[in-house]
Short mmCIF file of C-alpha atoms in Angstrom, two decimals:
data_model
loop_
_atom_site.label_atom_id
_atom_site.label_comp_id
_atom_site.label_asym_id
_atom_site.label_seq_id
_atom_site.Cartn_x
_atom_site.Cartn_y
_atom_site.Cartn_z
CA THR E 12 138.80 111.44 69.21
CA GLU E 13 135.21 110.36 69.78
CA SER E 14 134.16 108.47 72.88
CA TYR E 15 131.05 106.40 73.45
CA THR E 16 129.29 105.46 76.63
CA LEU E 17 127.93 101.93 76.78
CA SER E 18 124.84 101.50 78.92
CA LEU E 19 123.85 98.28 80.65
CA HIS E 20 121.11 97.71 78.06
CA ASP E 21 123.61 98.09 75.18
CA ALA E 22 125.87 95.41 76.65
CA LEU E 23 123.17 92.74 76.89
CA PRO E 24 121.44 90.92 74.04
CA ILE E 25 117.91 92.17 73.39
CA SER E 26 116.65 88.63 74.03
CA THR E 27 117.38 89.07 77.76
CA LEU E 28 114.65 91.73 78.03
CA LYS E 29 111.26 90.41 79.16
CA ASN E 30 107.81 91.92 78.57
CA THR E 31 106.23 91.93 82.02
CA GLU E 32 102.58 92.78 82.60
CA PHE E 33 101.38 94.33 85.84
CA GLN E 34 97.65 94.25 86.62
CA PHE E 35 95.41 95.61 89.36
CA THR E 36 91.64 95.20 89.60
CA ALA E 37 89.92 98.41 90.70
CA PRO E 38 86.70 99.04 88.72
CA SER E 39 85.80 102.26 90.57
CA ALA E 40 89.31 103.77 90.61
CA ILE E 41 90.08 106.96 88.71
CA SER E 42 93.84 106.42 88.58
CA VAL E 43 96.20 103.47 89.10
CA LYS E 44 99.97 103.84 88.92
CA LEU E 45 102.85 101.39 89.26
CA ALA E 46 105.63 102.53 91.59
CA ALA E 47 108.71 100.33 91.77
CA ASP E 48 112.43 100.27 92.30
CA PHE E 49 112.72 100.47 88.47
CA THR E 50 110.59 103.68 88.39
CA ASP E 51 112.45 105.35 91.26
CA TRP E 52 109.24 104.76 93.21
CA GLU E 53 106.93 107.80 93.38
CA LYS E 54 109.33 109.98 91.38
CA SER E 55 108.39 108.35 88.04
CA PRO E 56 105.45 105.97 88.51
CA LEU E 57 103.89 104.40 85.42
CA ASP E 58 100.23 104.97 84.56
CA LEU E 59 98.12 101.86 84.09
CA THR E 60 95.28 101.69 81.54
CA LYS E 61 91.81 100.51 82.55
CA ASN E 62 89.91 97.94 80.46
CA SER E 63 86.12 97.47 80.34
CA ASP E 64 86.24 94.90 83.17
CA GLY E 65 87.87 97.36 85.59
CA VAL E 66 91.30 95.74 85.37
CA TRP E 67 94.16 98.20 85.09
CA SER E 68 97.36 97.09 83.36
CA THR E 69 100.68 98.15 81.92
CA LEU E 70 103.46 96.34 80.09
CA VAL E 71 107.04 96.97 81.22
CA VAL E 72 110.21 95.69 79.56
CA LEU E 73 112.59 94.46 82.26
CA LEU E 74 115.90 92.68 82.50
CA PRO E 75 115.95 89.41 84.43
CA GLY E 76 116.16 90.09 88.14
CA ARG E 77 114.21 90.68 91.32
CA TYR E 78 112.08 93.82 91.60
CA HIS E 79 110.01 95.46 94.34
CA TYR E 80 106.81 97.31 93.49
CA ARG E 81 103.48 98.69 94.75
CA PHE E 82 100.43 100.24 93.17
CA ILE E 83 99.12 103.74 93.86
CA VAL E 84 95.33 103.68 93.53
CA ASP E 85 93.71 107.12 93.64
CA GLY E 86 96.65 108.33 95.74
CA THR E 87 96.68 105.38 98.17
CA TRP E 88 99.59 102.93 98.23
CA CYS E 89 98.37 99.32 97.75
CA ASN E 90 99.92 95.88 97.68
CA ASP E 91 99.40 93.56 94.74
CA PRO E 92 96.76 91.10 96.03
CA ASN E 93 97.89 88.56 93.40
CA CYS E 94 101.53 88.58 94.48
CA ALA E 95 102.67 85.64 96.60
CA GLU E 96 105.74 87.41 98.04
CA LEU E 97 105.54 90.51 100.21
CA ILE E 98 108.54 91.88 102.07
CA PRO E 99 108.54 94.60 104.76
CA ASN E 100 109.60 98.08 103.73
CA ALA E 101 110.87 101.09 105.69
CA PHE E 102 107.38 102.63 105.85
CA GLY E 103 105.78 99.91 107.99
CA SER E 104 104.01 98.23 105.09
CA GLY E 105 105.25 95.80 102.47
CA ASN E 106 106.50 95.68 98.91
CA SER E 107 105.36 93.13 96.40
CA VAL E 108 108.20 91.21 94.76
CA ILE E 109 108.45 89.92 91.21
CA GLU E 110 111.22 87.69 89.92
CA ILE E 111 111.96 87.87 86.19
CA SER E 112 113.86 84.80 85.05
CA ARG E 113 116.20 84.52 82.11
#
């Protein structure tokens, strides 16, 4: 007999997924990455793309929920200056928090 594994994404309607844009302004940076609980932090950070105004961005598809993240700018961990909520982390700094609603 055949068996199938159902992932969390398979069990939820596609309409629950939300396109979420992350941005960081750093005109002189060479590299900006997004590290988050949904990227397994520095193990699989996402590369951001720089526009002509020096704003780096990436679009991530996320399920509704609460996520912690930081940016890595030219190898240095940075908070999101546009994020209103910052919570302490185990490294003596803070994580930015984003809430994706349904």
